[in-house]
Amino acid sequence: MLVGRPPGPHDGTSVPEDYDGVVARAPAIKLAFQSIRQVLIQQATTDPVEPMTPDKLKLMTEAAITACDAADGVRDRTVTDPMACRFDPGVLACKAGDGPDCLTPRQVTWARQIYRGIRDGKSNEQIFPGPLPTSEVDWVPPPFAADMASIATSYFRHVFFRDPKWDPSRLDLVADIARALTREDEDVYRTDPDLRAFVGRGGKLLLWHGWSDGAIVPGTTIDYYNDVVETTHEGHASDQIRLFMAPGVQHCAGGEGAWQADFLSVLDEWVAGGSAPERIIASRPLEGGK
């Protein structure tokens, strides 16, 4: 979502002078690592032995809500800060064979691997964050469907490896993570946090992400915001950059939280009036409503 004049007669890419204001909602930052994580989810949800079915993912979400909903003092099925939620899928482990209300050991292992994010094979240091508790039902939107090429699979086939026969079963975590790290300087992989040229001419950036997003992990947007503040403003917060995290909201919409908001008006008022937004009023439609 953009406010300002359209791109000028250059190569089609945006430059700092193109727009006065930008709303970036659940941005797909660091696409190579996003794709590795998405392929892991695809492997888990299409596991030929014990797949993480939509019912099992819903079971996990409900358990996470039960475990962490009251942490903010109100039971409303919305976890305000899932980063502080200490939910472990092991609490759902089956005691006597597989069943609809439990996770098999294999499914628990899948879930823990996905939560822990992408880590360096040697140091075990986290390179890329994982999804948070309460995001599980959002792990299988259409891009991950078993009967179609997912976004991540297409990305690996046509951009990363340039091999149209590449299959998700060929994912090599150690080798592919290392390869992604070496290619971060290429334009398609890089997300530049240096916005000095943009903010120097008065540009405004509003970042927005749902805490329960299972398609694009919210931690990447938080990391990017911190990098922008550090790089662009030497570690000091600015009235030209704002980050809003929406409790209970899945990928751009849906979930237990409020996600309907007039971001364009907020951005327009910010750009025209100069007053940075301190909050954004959002609503959630009733069941079956709009």
Coordinates of C-alpha atoms in Angstrom, one line a residue:
M1 CA 0.0 0.0 0.0
L2 CA 1.6 3.2 -1.2
V3 CA 1.0 7.0 -1.0
G4 CA 2.7 9.3 -3.4
R5 CA 3.4 9.5 -7.1
P6 CA 3.8 6.3 -9.1
P7 CA 7.3 5.1 -10.2
G8 CA 9.0 7.3 -12.7
P9 CA 10.5 6.3 -16.0
H10 CA 13.3 4.2 -14.7
D11 CA 13.9 0.4 -14.6
G12 CA 10.6 -0.4 -12.8
T13 CA 12.2 -0.8 -9.3
S14 CA 11.2 1.5 -6.5
V15 CA 13.6 4.3 -5.5
P16 CA 13.5 6.5 -2.4
E17 CA 11.8 9.3 -4.4
D18 CA 8.9 7.3 -5.7
Y19 CA 6.6 7.3 -2.7
D20 CA 5.9 9.5 0.4
G21 CA 4.5 6.7 2.4
V22 CA 4.5 2.9 2.4
V23 CA 2.4 0.3 4.3
A24 CA 4.2 -3.1 4.3
R25 CA 1.9 -5.8 5.6
A26 CA 3.5 -9.2 6.5
P27 CA 6.4 -8.6 4.1
A28 CA 8.2 -11.7 2.8
I29 CA 11.6 -10.8 4.0
K30 CA 14.6 -13.0 3.2
L31 CA 12.8 -15.1 0.7
A32 CA 15.3 -18.0 0.6
F33 CA 14.9 -18.7 4.3
Q34 CA 11.1 -18.2 4.1
S35 CA 11.1 -20.8 1.4
I36 CA 13.2 -23.3 3.3
R37 CA 10.8 -23.0 6.3
Q38 CA 7.8 -23.3 4.0
V39 CA 9.2 -26.5 2.5
L40 CA 9.7 -27.9 6.0
I41 CA 6.1 -27.3 6.7
Q42 CA 5.1 -28.8 3.4
Q43 CA 7.1 -31.9 4.3
A44 CA 5.4 -32.1 7.7
T45 CA 1.9 -31.7 6.3
T46 CA 2.4 -34.2 3.5
D47 CA 4.4 -36.7 5.5
P48 CA 3.5 -40.1 4.0
V49 CA 3.7 -41.8 7.4
E50 CA 2.1 -39.5 10.0
P51 CA 1.2 -36.1 8.4
M52 CA 0.5 -33.0 10.4
T53 CA -3.2 -32.8 9.3
P54 CA -5.3 -29.7 9.6
D55 CA -7.1 -31.3 12.6
K56 CA -3.7 -31.9 14.3
L57 CA -2.7 -28.3 13.6
K58 CA -6.0 -27.0 15.0
L59 CA -5.4 -29.2 18.1
M60 CA -2.0 -27.5 18.6
T61 CA -3.5 -24.0 18.2
E62 CA -6.3 -24.7 20.7
A63 CA -3.7 -26.1 23.2
A64 CA -1.5 -23.0 22.7
I65 CA -4.4 -20.7 23.3
T66 CA -5.4 -22.6 26.4
A67 CA -1.9 -22.4 27.7
C68 CA -1.2 -18.7 27.1
D69 CA -4.5 -16.8 26.6
A70 CA -4.8 -15.6 30.2
A71 CA -1.2 -14.2 30.4
D72 CA -2.5 -10.7 29.7
G73 CA -5.2 -11.0 32.4
V74 CA -8.1 -11.5 30.0
R75 CA -9.4 -14.8 28.6
D76 CA -10.5 -13.8 25.1
R77 CA -8.8 -16.5 22.9
T78 CA -6.2 -13.9 21.8
V79 CA -2.6 -14.3 23.0
T80 CA -1.2 -10.8 23.2
D81 CA 2.5 -11.8 23.1
P82 CA 3.0 -15.3 21.7
M83 CA 6.8 -14.8 21.9
A84 CA 6.3 -15.2 25.7
C85 CA 4.2 -18.3 25.3
R86 CA 6.0 -21.4 26.6
F87 CA 3.9 -23.9 24.8
D88 CA 5.5 -27.2 24.0
P89 CA 3.7 -29.6 21.6
G90 CA 5.0 -32.5 23.7
V91 CA 2.1 -31.9 26.1
L92 CA -0.1 -33.4 23.4
A93 CA 1.9 -36.6 23.0
C94 CA -0.2 -39.7 22.5
K95 CA -0.1 -42.1 25.4
A96 CA -1.5 -45.2 23.6
G97 CA -1.2 -45.0 19.8
D98 CA -2.3 -42.3 17.4
G99 CA -5.6 -40.5 18.0
P100 CA -7.6 -37.3 17.1
D101 CA -6.7 -35.6 20.4
C102 CA -3.0 -36.2 20.5
L103 CA 0.3 -36.0 18.5
T104 CA 2.5 -39.0 17.7
P105 CA 6.2 -38.8 18.5
R106 CA 6.9 -38.1 14.8
Q107 CA 4.4 -35.2 14.8
V108 CA 5.8 -33.8 18.0
T109 CA 9.3 -33.9 16.4
W110 CA 8.0 -32.1 13.2
A111 CA 6.3 -29.4 15.3
R112 CA 9.4 -28.7 17.4
Q113 CA 11.6 -28.5 14.4
I114 CA 9.3 -26.0 12.8
Y115 CA 9.0 -23.8 15.9
R116 CA 12.7 -23.6 16.4
G117 CA 13.3 -21.9 13.1
I118 CA 16.3 -22.3 10.8
R119 CA 19.6 -22.9 12.6
D120 CA 23.2 -23.1 11.6
G121 CA 24.2 -26.8 11.2
K122 CA 27.5 -26.2 13.1
S123 CA 26.8 -23.6 15.8
N124 CA 23.1 -24.3 16.2
E125 CA 22.6 -20.6 16.2
Q126 CA 19.2 -19.4 15.0
I127 CA 19.6 -17.9 11.5
F128 CA 15.9 -17.4 10.9
P129 CA 13.0 -17.4 13.4
G130 CA 10.2 -20.0 13.4
P131 CA 6.4 -19.5 13.6
L132 CA 4.9 -18.8 17.0
P133 CA 2.4 -20.7 19.1
T134 CA -1.2 -20.0 17.9
S135 CA -0.1 -19.9 14.3
E136 CA -0.4 -23.6 13.6
V137 CA -3.8 -23.6 11.8
D138 CA -2.2 -21.1 9.4
W139 CA 0.6 -23.5 8.4
V140 CA -1.5 -24.9 5.5
P141 CA -2.9 -22.1 3.4
P142 CA -3.2 -22.8 -0.4
P143 CA 0.5 -22.1 -1.1
F144 CA 1.4 -25.3 0.8
A145 CA -1.4 -27.5 -0.6
A146 CA -0.3 -31.0 -1.5
D147 CA -2.0 -31.0 -4.9
M148 CA -0.3 -28.0 -6.3
A149 CA 3.2 -26.6 -6.6
S150 CA 3.7 -24.4 -3.6
I151 CA 5.2 -20.9 -3.7
A152 CA 8.3 -22.2 -2.0
T153 CA 8.7 -25.2 -4.4
S154 CA 8.3 -22.9 -7.4
Y155 CA 10.9 -20.5 -5.9
F156 CA 13.4 -23.3 -5.4
R157 CA 12.8 -24.7 -8.9
H158 CA 12.9 -21.5 -10.9
V159 CA 15.0 -19.1 -8.9
F160 CA 17.2 -20.8 -6.3
F161 CA 18.3 -23.9 -8.1
R162 CA 17.0 -23.2 -11.6
D163 CA 16.0 -26.8 -11.8
P164 CA 12.4 -27.4 -12.9
K165 CA 12.6 -31.0 -11.6
W166 CA 13.6 -30.1 -8.1
D167 CA 11.3 -31.7 -5.5
P168 CA 10.7 -30.8 -1.8
S169 CA 12.1 -34.2 -0.8
R170 CA 15.5 -33.1 -2.0
L171 CA 15.8 -30.3 0.6
D172 CA 19.2 -30.5 2.3
L173 CA 19.0 -28.3 5.4
V174 CA 22.7 -28.0 5.9
A175 CA 23.7 -27.4 2.3
D176 CA 20.8 -25.3 1.3
I177 CA 21.1 -23.0 4.4
A178 CA 24.8 -22.5 3.6
R179 CA 23.9 -21.7 0.0
A180 CA 21.2 -19.2 1.1
L181 CA 23.7 -17.5 3.3
T182 CA 26.2 -17.0 0.5
R183 CA 23.6 -15.5 -1.8
E184 CA 22.2 -12.9 0.5
D185 CA 24.0 -10.2 -1.3
E186 CA 22.0 -10.7 -4.5
D187 CA 19.0 -8.4 -5.0
V188 CA 16.4 -11.1 -4.9
Y189 CA 17.6 -12.3 -1.5
R190 CA 18.6 -9.0 0.1
T191 CA 16.3 -6.8 2.3
D192 CA 18.2 -3.5 2.8
P193 CA 17.6 -1.9 6.2
D194 CA 19.3 1.3 5.1
L195 CA 16.4 3.7 4.5
R196 CA 18.3 6.9 5.0
A197 CA 17.5 8.2 1.5
F198 CA 13.8 7.4 2.0
V199 CA 13.4 9.0 5.5
G200 CA 15.8 11.8 4.5
R201 CA 13.1 13.2 2.2
G202 CA 10.4 12.7 4.7
G203 CA 9.2 9.2 3.8
K204 CA 7.0 7.2 6.2
L205 CA 7.0 3.4 6.6
L206 CA 4.3 1.5 8.5
L207 CA 5.1 -2.1 9.1
W208 CA 2.2 -4.4 10.1
H209 CA 2.2 -8.1 11.0
G210 CA -0.1 -10.6 12.7
W211 CA 1.3 -12.4 15.6
S212 CA -0.4 -15.7 14.6
D213 CA 0.9 -15.6 11.0
G214 CA 1.9 -19.1 10.0
A215 CA 2.7 -18.3 6.3
I216 CA 5.3 -15.4 6.9
V217 CA 6.8 -15.6 10.4
P218 CA 6.3 -12.3 12.3
G219 CA 9.8 -12.5 13.8
T220 CA 11.3 -11.5 10.4
T221 CA 9.4 -8.2 10.4
I222 CA 10.4 -7.5 14.0
D223 CA 14.1 -8.2 13.1
Y224 CA 13.8 -6.0 10.0
Y225 CA 12.3 -3.1 12.0
N226 CA 15.2 -3.4 14.5
D227 CA 17.7 -3.4 11.7
V228 CA 16.2 -0.4 10.1
V229 CA 16.2 1.6 13.4
E230 CA 19.9 0.6 14.0
T231 CA 21.0 1.3 10.5
T232 CA 18.9 4.3 9.5
H233 CA 18.6 6.0 12.9
E234 CA 21.7 4.8 14.7
G235 CA 19.6 2.8 17.2
H236 CA 17.1 5.5 18.0
A237 CA 13.3 5.1 17.4
S238 CA 11.9 7.5 14.8
D239 CA 8.5 9.1 14.1
Q240 CA 9.0 8.0 10.4
I241 CA 9.0 4.3 11.1
R242 CA 6.3 2.5 12.9
L243 CA 5.7 -1.3 13.6
F244 CA 2.4 -2.7 14.7
M245 CA 1.9 -6.3 15.8
A246 CA -1.7 -7.6 15.7
P247 CA -2.5 -10.2 18.4
G248 CA -4.3 -13.3 17.1
V249 CA -4.1 -12.3 13.5
Q250 CA -3.0 -14.9 10.9
H251 CA -1.5 -14.1 7.5
C252 CA -2.8 -10.5 6.8
A253 CA -6.3 -11.6 7.9
G254 CA -8.3 -14.2 9.8
G255 CA -7.6 -15.7 13.2
E256 CA -8.9 -14.8 16.6
G257 CA -7.7 -11.2 16.6
A258 CA -8.9 -8.0 14.9
W259 CA -7.5 -7.5 11.4
Q260 CA -9.9 -5.2 9.5
A261 CA -8.3 -1.7 9.5
D262 CA -8.2 1.4 7.2
F263 CA -4.4 1.5 6.8
L264 CA -4.6 3.8 3.8
S265 CA -6.3 6.6 5.9
V266 CA -3.8 6.1 8.7
L267 CA -0.9 6.4 6.2
D268 CA -2.5 9.4 4.4
E269 CA -3.0 11.2 7.7
W270 CA 0.5 10.5 8.7
V271 CA 2.1 11.7 5.5
A272 CA -0.2 14.7 5.1
G273 CA -0.4 15.7 8.8
G274 CA 2.9 14.6 10.0
S275 CA 1.6 12.9 13.2
A276 CA 2.9 9.4 13.6
P277 CA 0.2 6.8 14.5
E278 CA 0.4 5.5 18.1
R279 CA -2.4 3.0 17.6
I280 CA -4.5 1.6 14.8
I281 CA -8.2 0.8 15.4
A282 CA -9.1 -2.6 14.0
S283 CA -12.2 -4.8 14.0
R284 CA -13.0 -8.5 13.4
P285 CA -16.1 -9.7 11.5
L286 CA -18.6 -11.9 13.2
E287 CA -18.9 -15.5 12.2
G288 CA -20.3 -15.6 8.7
G289 CA -20.3 -11.8 8.6
K290 CA -18.2 -9.2 6.8

